[in-house]
């Protein structure tokens, strides 16, 4: 689960760097080195993100619609941040989920 959260953030950051820094440098500054470096890095992170969606969907109890939305998020610049923040939390009652104390318990 934690790996998916890290990959989600890394994929979103790499996409933003590619769009907001590397591509403007390539086209406005005639400096293609940024795209040549960031392009493959982002491509690998994109593929890892897509693969991880299928790995964690069962652990996170995502239905088909949420899985498709998480996949669509991979092609939108900031959407993986939202997937990580709102949907990549362990489901209560599963391994990796924090245990909640009962409301009436006193120490």
PDB file of C-alpha atoms in Angstrom:
ATOM      1  CA  UNK A   1       0.000   0.000   0.000  1.00  0.00           C
ATOM      2  CA  UNK A   2       2.731   2.424   0.939  1.00  0.00           C
ATOM      3  CA  UNK A   3       4.525   1.621  -2.305  1.00  0.00           C
ATOM      4  CA  UNK A   4       1.452   2.606  -4.293  1.00  0.00           C
ATOM      5  CA  UNK A   5       1.194   5.898  -2.445  1.00  0.00           C
ATOM      6  CA  UNK A   6       4.853   6.666  -3.174  1.00  0.00           C
ATOM      7  CA  UNK A   7       4.472   5.724  -6.849  1.00  0.00           C
ATOM      8  CA  UNK A   8       1.310   7.866  -7.136  1.00  0.00           C
ATOM      9  CA  UNK A   9       3.118  10.924  -5.837  1.00  0.00           C
ATOM     10  CA  UNK A  10       6.250  10.268  -7.894  1.00  0.00           C
ATOM     11  CA  UNK A  11       4.224   9.778 -11.084  1.00  0.00           C
ATOM     12  CA  UNK A  12       2.292  13.008 -10.543  1.00  0.00           C
ATOM     13  CA  UNK A  13       5.446  14.988  -9.752  1.00  0.00           C
ATOM     14  CA  UNK A  14       7.275  13.609 -12.790  1.00  0.00           C
ATOM     15  CA  UNK A  15       4.316  14.506 -15.019  1.00  0.00           C
ATOM     16  CA  UNK A  16       4.249  18.067 -13.678  1.00  0.00           C
ATOM     17  CA  UNK A  17       8.012  18.461 -14.099  1.00  0.00           C
ATOM     18  CA  UNK A  18       7.720  17.183 -17.651  1.00  0.00           C
ATOM     19  CA  UNK A  19       4.818  19.502 -18.508  1.00  0.00           C
ATOM     20  CA  UNK A  20       5.818  22.629 -16.599  1.00  0.00           C
ATOM     21  CA  UNK A  21       9.603  22.611 -16.805  1.00  0.00           C
ATOM     22  CA  UNK A  22      11.027  20.206 -19.381  1.00  0.00           C
ATOM     23  CA  UNK A  23       8.625  20.877 -22.246  1.00  0.00           C
ATOM     24  CA  UNK A  24       8.755  24.695 -21.989  1.00  0.00           C
ATOM     25  CA  UNK A  25      12.562  24.476 -21.945  1.00  0.00           C
ATOM     26  CA  UNK A  26      12.469  22.290 -25.035  1.00  0.00           C
ATOM     27  CA  UNK A  27      10.126  24.446 -27.069  1.00  0.00           C
ATOM     28  CA  UNK A  28      10.800  27.955 -25.750  1.00  0.00           C
ATOM     29  CA  UNK A  29      14.472  27.598 -24.894  1.00  0.00           C
ATOM     30  CA  UNK A  30      15.550  25.051 -27.525  1.00  0.00           C
ATOM     31  CA  UNK A  31      16.877  22.812 -24.732  1.00  0.00           C
ATOM     32  CA  UNK A  32      15.564  19.251 -25.318  1.00  0.00           C
ATOM     33  CA  UNK A  33      17.734  17.641 -22.621  1.00  0.00           C
ATOM     34  CA  UNK A  34      15.010  17.999 -19.959  1.00  0.00           C
ATOM     35  CA  UNK A  35      12.459  16.071 -22.006  1.00  0.00           C
ATOM     36  CA  UNK A  36      15.093  13.488 -22.961  1.00  0.00           C
ATOM     37  CA  UNK A  37      15.756  12.890 -19.264  1.00  0.00           C
ATOM     38  CA  UNK A  38      12.263  13.282 -17.768  1.00  0.00           C
ATOM     39  CA  UNK A  39      10.367  11.536 -20.561  1.00  0.00           C
ATOM     40  CA  UNK A  40      11.680   8.027 -19.831  1.00  0.00           C
ATOM     41  CA  UNK A  41      11.524   8.575 -16.063  1.00  0.00           C
ATOM     42  CA  UNK A  42       7.890   9.610 -16.288  1.00  0.00           C
ATOM     43  CA  UNK A  43       7.151   6.756 -18.695  1.00  0.00           C
ATOM     44  CA  UNK A  44       8.492   4.178 -16.254  1.00  0.00           C
ATOM     45  CA  UNK A  45       6.618   5.731 -13.329  1.00  0.00           C
ATOM     46  CA  UNK A  46       3.422   5.792 -15.425  1.00  0.00           C
ATOM     47  CA  UNK A  47       3.736   2.076 -16.204  1.00  0.00           C
ATOM     48  CA  UNK A  48       4.496   1.251 -12.559  1.00  0.00           C
ATOM     49  CA  UNK A  49       1.472   3.301 -11.429  1.00  0.00           C
ATOM     50  CA  UNK A  50      -0.843   1.491 -13.848  1.00  0.00           C
ATOM     51  CA  UNK A  51       0.502  -1.883 -12.729  1.00  0.00           C
ATOM     52  CA  UNK A  52       0.197  -0.956  -9.066  1.00  0.00           C
ATOM     53  CA  UNK A  53      -3.457   0.046  -9.547  1.00  0.00           C
ATOM     54  CA  UNK A  54      -4.186  -3.581 -10.440  1.00  0.00           C
ATOM     55  CA  UNK A  55      -2.074  -4.867  -7.541  1.00  0.00           C
ATOM     56  CA  UNK A  56      -3.704  -2.746  -4.819  1.00  0.00           C
ATOM     57  CA  UNK A  57      -7.299  -2.664  -6.064  1.00  0.00           C
ATOM     58  CA  UNK A  58      -8.175  -5.830  -4.119  1.00  0.00           C
ATOM     59  CA  UNK A  59      -6.394  -4.691  -0.956  1.00  0.00           C
ATOM     60  CA  UNK A  60      -8.190  -1.348  -1.078  1.00  0.00           C
ATOM     61  CA  UNK A  61     -11.492  -2.975  -2.052  1.00  0.00           C
ATOM     62  CA  UNK A  62     -11.933  -0.834  -5.143  1.00  0.00           C
ATOM     63  CA  UNK A  63     -14.824  -1.700  -7.411  1.00  0.00           C
ATOM     64  CA  UNK A  64     -14.454  -1.612 -11.210  1.00  0.00           C
ATOM     65  CA  UNK A  65     -15.554   2.029 -11.450  1.00  0.00           C
ATOM     66  CA  UNK A  66     -12.985   3.246  -8.923  1.00  0.00           C
ATOM     67  CA  UNK A  67     -10.287   1.173 -10.624  1.00  0.00           C
ATOM     68  CA  UNK A  68     -11.109   2.739 -13.995  1.00  0.00           C
ATOM     69  CA  UNK A  69     -11.082   6.213 -12.431  1.00  0.00           C
ATOM     70  CA  UNK A  70      -7.674   5.536 -10.867  1.00  0.00           C
ATOM     71  CA  UNK A  71      -6.405   4.474 -14.299  1.00  0.00           C
ATOM     72  CA  UNK A  72      -7.857   7.600 -15.921  1.00  0.00           C
ATOM     73  CA  UNK A  73      -6.127   9.618 -13.199  1.00  0.00           C
ATOM     74  CA  UNK A  74      -2.785   8.469 -14.572  1.00  0.00           C
ATOM     75  CA  UNK A  75      -3.206  10.665 -17.664  1.00  0.00           C
ATOM     76  CA  UNK A  76      -4.285  13.802 -15.765  1.00  0.00           C
ATOM     77  CA  UNK A  77      -1.460  15.922 -14.310  1.00  0.00           C
ATOM     78  CA  UNK A  78      -2.536  16.199 -10.649  1.00  0.00           C
ATOM     79  CA  UNK A  79      -5.118  13.421 -10.332  1.00  0.00           C
ATOM     80  CA  UNK A  80      -2.693  10.809  -8.896  1.00  0.00           C
ATOM     81  CA  UNK A  81      -2.222  13.157  -5.923  1.00  0.00           C
ATOM     82  CA  UNK A  82      -5.978  12.900  -5.302  1.00  0.00           C
ATOM     83  CA  UNK A  83      -6.018   9.116  -5.728  1.00  0.00           C
ATOM     84  CA  UNK A  84      -3.186   8.832  -3.222  1.00  0.00           C
ATOM     85  CA  UNK A  85      -4.765  11.232  -0.738  1.00  0.00           C
ATOM     86  CA  UNK A  86      -8.367  10.006  -0.816  1.00  0.00           C
ATOM     87  CA  UNK A  87      -8.373   6.415  -2.074  1.00  0.00           C
ATOM     88  CA  UNK A  88      -5.056   4.815  -1.101  1.00  0.00           C
ATOM     89  CA  UNK A  89      -5.779   4.452   2.587  1.00  0.00           C
ATOM     90  CA  UNK A  90      -5.990   1.000   4.161  1.00  0.00           C
ATOM     91  CA  UNK A  91      -9.504  -0.323   4.615  1.00  0.00           C
ATOM     92  CA  UNK A  92     -10.405  -0.749   8.324  1.00  0.00           C
ATOM     93  CA  UNK A  93     -10.332  -4.398   9.320  1.00  0.00           C
ATOM     94  CA  UNK A  94      -7.592  -5.371   6.825  1.00  0.00           C
ATOM     95  CA  UNK A  95      -3.872  -5.857   7.257  1.00  0.00           C
ATOM     96  CA  UNK A  96      -2.089  -2.506   7.348  1.00  0.00           C
ATOM     97  CA  UNK A  97      -5.125  -0.604   8.614  1.00  0.00           C
ATOM     98  CA  UNK A  98      -4.677   1.205  11.922  1.00  0.00           C
ATOM     99  CA  UNK A  99      -6.651  -0.301  14.748  1.00  0.00           C
ATOM    100  CA  UNK A 100      -9.317   1.982  16.170  1.00  0.00           C
ATOM    101  CA  UNK A 101      -9.914   2.091  19.865  1.00  0.00           C
ATOM    102  CA  UNK A 102     -13.453   1.482  20.965  1.00  0.00           C
ATOM    103  CA  UNK A 103     -15.296   4.674  21.869  1.00  0.00           C
ATOM    104  CA  UNK A 104     -16.254   3.573  25.377  1.00  0.00           C
ATOM    105  CA  UNK A 105     -12.878   2.250  26.446  1.00  0.00           C
ATOM    106  CA  UNK A 106     -11.160   3.930  29.382  1.00  0.00           C
ATOM    107  CA  UNK A 107      -7.608   3.380  30.582  1.00  0.00           C
TER     108      UNK A 107
END
